[in-house]
Coordinates of N, CA and C in Angstrom, one line a residue:
Chain A
G566 N -6.7 17.8 9.4 CA -5.5 17.5 10.4 C -4.4 16.9 9.5
A567 N -3.2 16.8 10.2 CA -2.1 16.4 9.5 C -2.1 15.0 9.1
G568 N -1.4 14.6 8.1 CA -1.4 13.2 7.7 C -0.2 12.7 8.2
V569 N 0.2 11.5 7.5 CA 1.5 10.9 8.0 C 2.6 11.6 7.2
S570 N 3.5 11.9 8.1 CA 4.9 12.6 7.5 C 5.9 11.7 7.6
Q571 N 6.9 11.8 6.5 CA 8.1 11.0 6.6 C 9.3 11.9 6.2
T572 N 10.4 11.6 7.0 CA 11.6 12.5 6.6 C 12.8 11.5 6.7
P573 N 13.9 11.7 5.9 CA 13.8 12.7 4.7 C 12.9 12.2 3.6
S574 N 12.7 13.1 2.6 CA 11.9 12.7 1.4 C 12.9 11.9 0.6
N575 N 14.1 12.2 0.5 CA 15.1 11.5 -0.3 C 16.3 11.3 0.5
K576 N 17.0 10.2 0.4 CA 18.3 9.9 1.0 C 19.1 9.1 0.0
V577 N 20.3 9.8 -0.1 CA 21.4 9.1 -0.9 C 22.5 8.6 0.0
T578 N 22.9 7.5 -0.1 CA 24.0 7.0 0.8 C 24.9 5.9 0.0
E579 N 26.0 5.8 0.7 CA 27.0 4.8 0.0 C 26.8 3.4 0.5
K580 N 27.1 2.5 -0.2 CA 27.0 1.1 0.2 C 27.8 1.0 1.5
G581 N 27.3 0.3 2.4 CA 27.9 0.0 3.7 C 27.6 1.0 4.8
K582 N 27.0 2.0 4.5 CA 26.6 3.0 5.5 C 25.3 2.7 6.2
Y583 N 25.1 3.4 7.2 CA 23.9 3.2 8.1 C 23.0 4.4 7.9
V584 N 21.6 4.1 7.7 CA 20.6 5.1 7.5 C 19.5 5.0 8.5
E585 N 18.8 6.0 8.9 CA 17.6 6.1 9.6 C 16.5 6.8 8.8
L586 N 15.3 6.2 8.7 CA 14.3 6.8 8.1 C 13.2 7.0 9.2
R587 N 12.6 8.3 9.2 CA 11.6 8.5 10.2 C 10.2 8.7 9.7
C588 N 9.2 8.2 10.6 CA 7.8 8.4 10.2 C 7.1 9.0 11.4
D589 N 6.2 9.9 11.2 CA 5.3 10.5 12.2 C 3.9 10.3 11.8
P590 N 3.2 9.3 12.4 CA 1.8 8.9 12.0 C 0.8 9.9 12.3
I591 N -0.4 9.6 11.9 CA -1.6 10.5 12.3 C -1.7 10.4 13.7
S592 N -2.0 11.5 14.4 CA -2.2 11.6 15.9 C -3.4 10.7 16.4
G593 N -3.1 9.9 17.2 CA -4.1 9.0 17.8 C -4.2 7.6 17.2
H594 N -3.4 7.3 16.1 CA -3.3 6.1 15.5 C -2.4 5.3 16.2
T595 N -2.9 4.1 16.6 CA -2.2 3.2 17.4 C -1.2 2.1 16.6
A596 N -1.8 1.9 15.3 CA -1.1 1.0 14.4 C -0.3 1.8 13.4
L597 N 1.0 1.2 13.3 CA 2.0 1.9 12.3 C 2.6 0.8 11.5
Y598 N 2.8 1.0 10.2 CA 3.2 0.0 9.3 C 4.4 0.6 8.5
W599 N 5.3 -0.3 8.3 CA 6.4 0.1 7.1 C 6.2 -0.9 6.1
Y600 N 6.4 -0.3 4.8 CA 6.3 -1.0 3.6 C 7.6 -0.6 2.8
R601 N 7.9 -1.4 1.8 CA 9.0 -1.1 0.8 C 8.4 -1.2 -0.7
Q602 N 8.7 -0.3 -1.5 CA 8.2 -0.3 -2.8 C 9.3 -0.1 -3.7
S603 N 9.5 -1.2 -4.5 CA 10.6 -1.2 -5.5 C 10.0 -0.8 -6.8
L604 N 10.9 -0.2 -7.7 CA 10.4 0.5 -8.9 C 9.5 -0.5 -9.8
G605 N 8.3 0.0 -10.0 CA 7.4 -0.8 -10.8 C 6.7 -2.0 -10.1
Q606 N 6.7 -1.9 -8.8 CA 6.1 -3.0 -8.0 C 5.1 -2.4 -7.0
G607 N 4.3 -3.3 -6.4 CA 3.4 -2.8 -5.3 C 4.2 -2.8 -4.0
P608 N 3.8 -2.1 -3.0 CA 4.4 -2.1 -1.7 C 4.4 -3.4 -1.0
E609 N 5.4 -3.7 -0.4 CA 5.6 -5.0 0.3 C 5.8 -4.7 1.8
F610 N 5.1 -5.5 2.7 CA 5.0 -5.2 4.0 C 6.4 -5.6 4.7
L611 N 6.8 -4.7 5.6 CA 8.1 -5.0 6.4 C 7.8 -5.3 7.8
I612 N 7.1 -4.4 8.5 CA 6.9 -4.5 10.0 C 5.8 -3.8 10.4
Y613 N 5.1 -4.2 11.6 CA 3.9 -3.6 12.0 C 4.1 -3.4 13.6
F614 N 3.6 -2.1 14.0 CA 3.7 -1.8 15.4 C 2.2 -1.6 15.9
Q615 N 1.8 -2.2 17.1 CA 0.7 -1.8 17.8 C 1.1 -1.1 19.0
G616 N 1.1 0.2 19.2 CA 1.6 0.8 20.3 C 3.1 0.9 20.1
T617 N 3.8 0.5 21.2 CA 5.2 0.6 21.2 C 6.0 -0.6 20.7
G618 N 5.2 -1.8 20.7 CA 5.9 -3.0 20.4 C 5.7 -3.4 18.9
A619 N 6.8 -4.1 18.4 CA 6.7 -4.6 17.1 C 5.9 -5.9 17.1
A620 N 4.7 -5.9 16.7 CA 3.8 -7.0 16.8 C 4.0 -8.0 15.7
D621 N 4.7 -7.6 14.5 CA 4.9 -8.5 13.5 C 6.1 -7.9 12.6
D622 N 7.2 -8.5 12.7 CA 8.3 -8.1 11.9 C 8.7 -9.1 10.8
S623 N 7.7 -9.9 10.4 CA 8.0 -11.0 9.5 C 8.4 -10.6 8.1
G624 N 8.2 -9.3 7.8 CA 8.5 -8.8 6.5 C 9.9 -8.2 6.3
L625 N 10.6 -8.1 7.4 CA 11.9 -7.5 7.3 C 12.9 -8.5 6.7
P626 N 13.6 -8.0 5.6 CA 14.3 -9.0 4.8 C 15.5 -9.7 5.4
N627 N 16.0 -9.1 6.5 CA 17.2 -9.7 7.2 C 17.5 -8.8 8.3
D628 N 18.6 -9.2 9.1 CA 18.8 -8.5 10.4 C 19.6 -7.3 10.3
R629 N 19.8 -6.8 9.0 CA 20.3 -5.5 8.9 C 19.2 -4.3 9.0
F630 N 18.0 -4.8 9.0 CA 16.8 -3.9 9.1 C 16.2 -4.0 10.5
F631 N 16.0 -2.9 11.1 CA 15.3 -2.8 12.4 C 14.5 -1.6 12.5
A632 N 13.5 -1.7 13.3 CA 12.7 -0.5 13.5 C 12.2 -0.3 14.9
V633 N 11.9 0.9 15.5 CA 11.5 1.2 16.7 C 10.4 2.1 16.7
R634 N 9.7 2.1 17.8 CA 8.6 3.1 18.1 C 8.5 3.3 19.6
P635 N 9.4 3.9 20.2 CA 9.7 3.9 21.6 C 8.5 4.6 22.5
E636 N 7.9 5.5 22.0 CA 6.7 6.1 22.8 C 5.4 5.9 22.0
G637 N 5.3 5.0 21.2 CA 4.0 4.7 20.6 C 3.5 5.7 19.5
S638 N 4.4 6.6 19.1 CA 4.0 7.6 18.0 C 5.1 7.4 16.9
V639 N 6.0 8.3 17.0 CA 7.1 8.3 15.9 C 7.6 6.9 15.8
S640 N 8.1 6.6 14.6 CA 8.8 5.4 14.4 C 10.0 5.7 13.5
T641 N 11.1 4.9 13.8 CA 12.4 5.0 12.9 C 12.8 3.7 12.4
L642 N 12.9 3.6 11.1 CA 13.4 2.4 10.4 C 14.9 2.6 10.3
K643 N 15.5 1.5 10.7 CA 17.1 1.6 10.7 C 17.7 0.6 9.9
I644 N 18.5 0.9 8.9 CA 19.2 0.0 7.9 C 20.6 0.0 8.2
Q645 N 21.3 -1.1 8.6 CA 22.7 -1.1 8.8 C 23.4 -1.6 7.5
R646 N 24.6 -1.3 7.3 CA 25.5 -1.9 6.2 C 24.7 -1.9 4.9
T647 N 24.2 -0.8 4.5 CA 23.3 -0.7 3.3 C 23.9 -1.3 2.1
E648 N 23.0 -1.9 1.3 CA 23.5 -2.7 0.1 C 22.7 -1.9 -1.1
R649 N 23.2 -2.1 -2.3 CA 22.6 -1.5 -3.5 C 21.1 -2.0 -3.7
G650 N 20.8 -3.2 -3.3 CA 19.5 -3.8 -3.3 C 18.5 -3.2 -2.3
D651 N 19.0 -2.4 -1.3 CA 18.1 -1.7 -0.5 C 17.4 -0.6 -1.1
S652 N 18.0 -0.1 -2.2 CA 17.3 1.1 -2.9 C 15.9 0.9 -3.2
A653 N 15.1 1.7 -2.8 CA 13.5 1.6 -2.9 C 12.9 2.9 -2.3
V654 N 11.6 2.9 -2.3 CA 10.8 3.8 -1.7 C 10.2 3.1 -0.4
Y655 N 10.6 3.7 0.7 CA 10.1 3.2 1.9 C 8.9 4.0 2.4
L656 N 7.8 3.3 2.6 CA 6.5 3.9 2.9 C 6.1 3.6 4.3
C657 N 5.5 4.6 5.0 CA 4.9 4.4 6.3 C 3.5 4.7 6.2
A658 N 2.8 3.8 7.0 CA 1.3 4.0 7.1 C 0.8 3.9 8.5
S659 N -0.3 4.5 8.7 CA -0.9 4.3 10.1 C -2.4 4.1 10.0
S660 N -2.9 3.5 11.1 CA -4.4 3.4 11.1 C -4.9 3.2 12.6
S661 N -6.2 3.2 12.7 CA -6.7 3.1 14.1 C -6.4 1.7 14.7
G662 N -6.0 0.8 13.9 CA -5.7 -0.5 14.3 C -6.9 -1.4 14.5
L663 N -8.0 -1.0 14.1 CA -9.2 -2.0 14.1 C -9.1 -2.7 12.9
A664 N -9.8 -4.0 12.9 CA -9.7 -4.8 11.7 C -10.3 -4.3 10.5
G665 N -9.6 -4.3 9.4 CA -10.2 -4.0 8.1 C -10.3 -2.5 7.8
V666 N -9.7 -1.7 8.7 CA -9.7 -0.2 8.4 C -8.7 0.1 7.4
E667 N -9.0 1.3 6.8 CA -8.0 1.7 5.8 C -6.7 2.2 6.5
Q668 N -5.5 2.0 5.8 CA -4.3 2.6 6.2 C -4.1 3.9 5.5
F669 N -3.5 4.9 6.2 CA -3.2 6.1 5.6 C -1.7 6.3 5.3
F670 N -1.3 6.4 4.2 CA 0.1 6.6 3.9 C 0.8 7.8 3.8
G671 N 2.2 7.8 4.2 CA 2.9 9.0 4.0 C 3.5 9.1 2.6
P672 N 4.2 10.2 2.3 CA 4.8 10.3 1.0 C 5.9 9.5 0.6
G673 N 6.4 8.8 1.6 CA 7.7 7.9 1.5 C 9.0 8.6 1.5
T674 N 10.0 7.7 1.7 CA 11.3 8.2 1.6 C 12.1 7.3 0.5
R675 N 12.6 8.1 -0.4 CA 13.3 7.4 -1.5 C 14.8 7.2 -1.2
L676 N 15.1 6.0 -0.9 CA 16.5 5.7 -0.6 C 17.2 5.2 -1.8
T677 N 18.4 5.8 -2.0 CA 19.3 5.3 -3.1 C 20.7 5.0 -2.4
V678 N 21.1 3.8 -2.7 CA 22.4 3.4 -2.1 C 23.3 3.2 -3.4
L679 N 24.4 4.0 -3.4 CA 25.3 4.0 -4.5 C 26.3 3.0 -4.4
Chain B
A1066 N -1.6 -18.7 2.0 CA -1.2 -17.3 2.0 C -1.9 -16.5 1.0
Q1067 N -2.1 -15.2 1.3 CA -2.8 -14.4 0.5 C -2.0 -13.8 -0.7
K1068 N -2.7 -13.5 -1.8 CA -2.2 -13.0 -3.0 C -3.1 -12.2 -3.7
V1069 N -2.6 -11.1 -4.4 CA -3.4 -10.2 -5.2 C -2.8 -10.2 -6.5
T1070 N -3.5 -10.4 -7.6 CA -3.0 -10.2 -8.9 C -3.7 -9.2 -9.8
Q1071 N -2.9 -8.3 -10.3 CA -3.4 -7.3 -11.3 C -2.8 -7.6 -12.6
A1072 N -3.5 -8.3 -13.5 CA -2.9 -8.9 -14.7 C -2.5 -7.7 -15.6
Q1073 N -3.2 -6.6 -15.6 CA -3.0 -5.5 -16.6 C -1.9 -4.5 -16.0
T1074 N -0.6 -4.6 -16.6 CA 0.3 -3.7 -16.0 C 0.2 -2.3 -16.5
E1075 N -0.2 -2.1 -17.7 CA -0.4 -0.8 -18.3 C -1.6 -0.7 -19.1
I1076 N -2.4 0.3 -19.0 CA -3.6 0.5 -19.9 C -3.5 2.0 -20.3
S1077 N -3.8 2.1 -21.6 CA -3.8 3.5 -22.2 C -5.2 3.7 -22.8
V1078 N -5.8 4.9 -22.4 CA -7.1 5.2 -23.0 C -7.1 6.6 -23.5
V1079 N -8.0 7.0 -24.2 CA -8.2 8.4 -24.6 C -9.3 9.0 -23.7
E1080 N -9.2 10.3 -23.3 CA -10.2 11.0 -22.4 C -11.5 10.7 -22.8
K1081 N -12.4 10.5 -21.8 CA -13.8 10.2 -21.8 C -14.1 8.7 -22.2
E1082 N -13.1 7.9 -22.4 CA -13.4 6.5 -22.5 C -13.6 5.9 -21.1
D1083 N -14.3 4.8 -21.0 CA -14.6 4.1 -19.8 C -13.4 3.0 -19.8
V1084 N -13.0 2.7 -18.4 CA -11.8 1.8 -18.4 C -12.0 1.0 -17.1
T1085 N -11.8 -0.4 -17.2 CA -11.9 -1.3 -16.0 C -10.6 -1.9 -15.7
L1086 N -10.3 -1.8 -14.4 CA -9.0 -2.3 -13.9 C -9.4 -3.5 -13.1
D1087 N -8.7 -4.6 -13.5 CA -9.1 -6.0 -12.9 C -8.2 -6.2 -11.6
C1088 N -8.8 -6.9 -10.7 CA -8.1 -7.4 -9.5 C -8.6 -8.8 -9.1
V1089 N -7.8 -9.8 -9.0 CA -8.1 -11.1 -8.6 C -7.3 -11.4 -7.4
Y1090 N -8.0 -11.9 -6.3 CA -7.3 -12.3 -5.1 C -7.4 -13.7 -4.6
E1091 N -6.5 -14.1 -3.7 CA -6.6 -15.5 -3.2 C -6.4 -15.3 -1.7
T1092 N -7.3 -16.0 -0.9 CA -7.1 -16.1 0.6 C -7.8 -17.3 1.0
R1093 N -7.4 -17.8 2.2 CA -8.0 -18.9 2.8 C -9.0 -18.5 4.0
D1094 N -8.9 -17.1 4.2 CA -9.6 -16.7 5.4 C -11.1 -16.5 4.8
T1095 N -12.1 -16.6 5.7 CA -13.5 -16.4 5.3 C -13.9 -14.9 5.5
T1096 N -13.1 -14.2 6.3 CA -13.3 -12.8 6.5 C -12.1 -11.9 6.1
Y1097 N -12.3 -11.2 5.2 CA -11.2 -10.4 4.6 C -11.6 -9.1 4.1
Y1098 N -10.8 -8.2 3.7 CA -11.0 -6.9 3.4 C -10.2 -6.5 2.1
L1099 N -10.9 -5.8 1.2 CA -10.2 -5.5 -0.1 C -10.3 -4.0 -0.2
F1100 N -9.2 -3.4 -0.8 CA -9.0 -2.1 -1.0 C -8.5 -1.8 -2.3
W1101 N -8.8 -0.5 -2.8 CA -8.1 0.1 -3.9 C -7.4 1.4 -3.4
Y1102 N -6.2 1.6 -3.9 CA -5.4 2.7 -3.7 C -5.0 3.4 -5.0
K1103 N -4.9 4.6 -5.1 CA -4.3 5.3 -6.2 C -3.0 6.0 -5.9
Q1104 N -2.0 5.9 -6.9 CA -0.7 6.5 -6.5 C -0.4 7.4 -7.7
P1105 N -0.7 8.7 -7.7 CA -0.4 9.6 -8.7 C 1.1 9.8 -8.8
P1106 N 1.5 10.6 -9.9 CA 3.0 10.8 -10.1 C 3.7 11.4 -8.8
S1107 N 3.0 12.0 -8.0 CA 3.6 12.6 -6.8 C 4.1 11.4 -5.9
G1108 N 3.5 10.3 -6.0 CA 4.0 9.1 -5.3 C 3.2 8.6 -4.1
E1109 N 2.4 9.5 -3.5 CA 1.6 9.3 -2.2 C 0.5 8.3 -2.6
L1110 N 0.3 7.2 -1.8 CA -0.9 6.3 -2.0 C -2.1 7.0 -1.4
V1111 N -3.1 7.0 -2.2 CA -4.4 7.6 -1.8 C -5.5 6.5 -1.7
F1112 N -6.1 6.4 -0.5 CA -7.2 5.5 -0.3 C -8.4 5.9 -1.1
L1113 N -8.9 4.9 -1.8 CA -10.1 5.0 -2.6 C -11.4 4.3 -1.9
I1114 N -11.2 3.1 -1.6 CA -12.4 2.3 -1.2 C -12.0 1.1 -0.5
R1115 N -12.9 0.6 0.5 CA -12.7 -0.6 1.3 C -13.9 -1.4 1.2
R1116 N -13.8 -2.7 1.0 CA -14.9 -3.6 1.1 C -14.6 -4.8 2.1
N1117 N -15.7 -5.2 2.8 CA -15.3 -6.4 3.6 C -16.0 -7.6 2.8
S1118 N -15.6 -8.8 3.1 CA -16.0 -10.1 2.5 C -17.4 -10.3 2.5
F1119 N -18.2 -9.8 3.4 CA -19.6 -10.0 3.6 C -20.5 -9.0 2.8
D1120 N -19.8 -8.1 2.3 CA -20.7 -7.1 1.6 C -20.4 -7.1 0.1
E1121 N -21.1 -7.8 -0.7 CA -20.9 -7.9 -2.1 C -21.6 -6.8 -2.9
Q1122 N -22.2 -5.9 -2.2 CA -22.9 -4.8 -3.0 C -21.9 -4.0 -3.8
N1123 N -22.2 -3.8 -5.0 CA -21.4 -2.9 -5.9 C -21.6 -1.4 -5.4
E1124 N -20.5 -0.7 -5.6 CA -20.5 0.6 -5.0 C -20.2 1.7 -6.2
I1125 N -20.7 2.9 -6.1 CA -20.6 3.8 -7.1 C -20.2 5.1 -6.3
S1126 N -19.1 5.9 -6.8 CA -18.8 7.1 -6.2 C -18.4 8.1 -7.3
G1127 N -19.4 8.8 -7.8 CA -19.0 9.8 -8.9 C -18.8 9.0 -10.1
R1128 N -17.7 9.1 -10.7 CA -17.2 8.5 -12.0 C -16.6 7.0 -11.7
Y1129 N -16.4 6.7 -10.3 CA -15.8 5.5 -9.9 C -16.9 4.5 -9.5
S1130 N -16.6 3.2 -9.9 CA -17.5 2.1 -9.5 C -16.7 0.8 -9.2
W1131 N -17.2 0.1 -8.3 CA -16.5 -1.2 -7.9 C -17.4 -2.4 -8.1
N1132 N -16.9 -3.4 -8.6 CA -17.7 -4.7 -8.7 C -17.0 -5.8 -8.0
F1133 N -17.5 -6.3 -6.8 CA -16.9 -7.3 -6.1 C -17.8 -8.6 -6.3
Q1134 N -17.1 -9.7 -6.6 CA -17.7 -11.0 -7.0 C -16.9 -12.0 -6.2
K1135 N -17.5 -12.5 -5.1 CA -16.7 -13.6 -4.4 C -16.7 -14.9 -5.2
S1136 N -17.6 -15.1 -6.1 CA -17.7 -16.3 -6.9 C -16.4 -16.4 -7.7
T1137 N -15.9 -15.3 -8.2 CA -14.7 -15.3 -9.1 C -13.5 -14.6 -8.4
S1138 N -13.7 -14.4 -7.1 CA -12.6 -13.8 -6.2 C -12.0 -12.6 -7.0
S1139 N -12.9 -11.6 -7.5 CA -12.5 -10.5 -8.1 C -13.1 -9.2 -7.5
F1140 N -12.3 -8.1 -7.7 CA -12.7 -6.8 -7.1 C -12.3 -5.8 -8.1
N1141 N -13.1 -5.6 -9.2 CA -12.8 -4.7 -10.3 C -13.2 -3.4 -10.2
F1142 N -12.4 -2.5 -10.7 CA -12.6 -1.0 -10.5 C -12.9 -0.4 -11.9
T1143 N -14.0 0.3 -12.1 CA -14.2 0.9 -13.3 C -14.2 2.5 -13.2
I1144 N -13.6 3.1 -14.2 CA -13.6 4.6 -14.1 C -14.5 5.0 -15.5
T1145 N -15.5 5.6 -15.2 CA -16.4 6.1 -16.3 C -16.0 7.5 -16.8
A1146 N -15.9 7.6 -18.1 CA -15.7 9.0 -18.7 C -14.3 9.5 -18.2
S1147 N -13.3 8.7 -18.4 CA -11.9 8.9 -17.7 C -11.5 10.4 -18.2
Q1148 N -10.6 11.0 -17.2 CA -10.1 12.3 -17.4 C -8.5 12.1 -17.2
V1149 N -7.8 13.1 -17.8 CA -6.3 13.1 -17.7 C -5.9 12.9 -16.2
V1150 N -6.6 13.6 -15.3 CA -6.2 13.6 -13.9 C -6.4 12.2 -13.3
D1151 N -7.0 11.2 -14.0 CA -7.1 9.9 -13.6 C -5.8 9.0 -13.8
S1152 N -4.9 9.7 -14.5 CA -3.6 9.1 -14.9 C -2.8 8.8 -13.5
A1153 N -2.5 7.5 -13.3 CA -1.8 7.2 -12.1 C -1.6 5.6 -12.0
V1154 N -0.9 5.2 -11.0 CA -0.9 3.6 -10.8 C -1.9 3.3 -9.8
Y1155 N -2.7 2.3 -10.0 CA -3.7 1.9 -9.1 C -3.5 0.5 -8.5
F1156 N -3.5 0.5 -7.2 CA -3.2 -0.9 -6.6 C -4.5 -1.4 -5.9
C1157 N -4.6 -2.6 -6.0 CA -5.6 -3.5 -5.2 C -4.9 -4.1 -4.1
A1158 N -5.6 -4.2 -2.9 CA -4.9 -4.8 -1.8 C -5.8 -5.6 -1.0
L1159 N -5.3 -6.5 -0.2 CA -6.1 -7.4 0.6 C -5.5 -7.5 2.1
S1160 N -6.4 -7.5 3.0 CA -6.0 -7.9 4.4 C -6.9 -8.9 4.9
E1161 N -6.6 -9.8 5.7 CA -7.2 -10.9 6.4 C -7.5 -10.7 7.9
R1162 N -8.7 -11.1 8.3 CA -9.0 -10.9 9.7 C -8.2 -11.7 10.5
D1163 N -7.9 -12.9 10.1 CA -7.0 -13.8 11.0 C -5.6 -13.3 11.2
N1164 N -5.2 -12.4 10.3 CA -4.0 -11.8 10.5 C -4.2 -10.6 11.4
A1165 N -3.6 -10.6 12.7 CA -4.0 -9.7 13.7 C -3.4 -8.3 13.3
G1166 N -2.4 -8.4 12.5 CA -1.8 -7.0 12.2 C -2.5 -6.2 11.0
N1167 N -3.3 -6.9 10.3 CA -4.2 -6.3 9.2 C -3.2 -5.7 8.2
M1168 N -2.0 -6.3 8.1 CA -1.0 -5.7 7.0 C -1.7 -6.0 5.6
L1169 N -1.4 -5.1 4.7 CA -2.0 -5.2 3.4 C -1.0 -5.9 2.4
T1170 N -1.6 -6.8 1.7 CA -1.0 -7.5 0.5 C -1.3 -6.8 -0.7
F1171 N -0.5 -6.2 -1.5 CA -0.8 -5.4 -2.7 C -0.5 -6.3 -3.9
G1172 N -1.3 -5.9 -5.0 CA -1.0 -6.4 -6.3 C 0.1 -5.5 -6.9
G1173 N 0.5 -5.9 -8.0 CA 1.6 -5.3 -8.7 C 1.3 -3.9 -9.2
G1174 N 0.0 -3.6 -9.3 CA -0.4 -2.2 -9.9 C -0.7 -2.3 -11.3
T1175 N -1.6 -1.3 -11.6 CA -1.9 -1.1 -13.1 C -1.7 0.4 -13.3
R1176 N -0.8 0.6 -14.2 CA -0.5 2.0 -14.6 C -1.5 2.4 -15.6
L1177 N -2.4 3.4 -15.3 CA -3.4 4.0 -16.2 C -2.9 5.3 -16.9
M1178 N -3.0 5.3 -18.2 CA -2.5 6.6 -18.8 C -3.8 7.0 -19.6
V1179 N -4.2 8.3 -19.3 CA -5.4 8.8 -20.0 C -4.9 10.0 -20.9
K1180 N -5.0 9.8 -22.1 CA -4.5 10.9 -23.1 C -5.6 11.8 -23.5
P1181 N -5.3 13.1 -23.6 CA -6.3 14.1 -24.0 C -6.7 14.0 -25.4

């Protein structure tokens, strides 16, 4: 079956612009996660959805970051007024939502802010 | 708060050598889950193994084995007879049962380079 997909694979934007990153989870997975991975580091949690609602957004760095999952499937991570420090790989993962199960990751979107 | 430490940032071995990647974790939860993921040069994180805190049995899968020791809060990963295709960054991760979201806390990763 299809895995987690993310689009675009690469996004180059200019400082101050708005960007949207899309994640399509594994069909039937109720839990969806966004992580951010800076060069040479491990992924860091941003936000978690259970169904349509953002159950935990404690990892979002500031109010320029926002994410939605309106129908409980596809999710969009939105970044306003991008800054050079936002440059990173943004990873999406999904799981069945049960405690302790593995998360399946997408290939990521590499965001470069010039 | 939970924390995962992978003290080895880079390891270089010659093919067929055995190599162990260390992982030390911190948590206040009594029920937790530990994971290893592989990130090859293509960039996609690949799930390798999951352990829960009540199961300290070591596990072997082909050339891979894992040693979980609660007494030292460690979950180490050994590759036997390494191959060039094992070259990747390996991440250890932790999630806690008390955290309803089951989000993962990752270590900084260990880059393994296997030379022919």
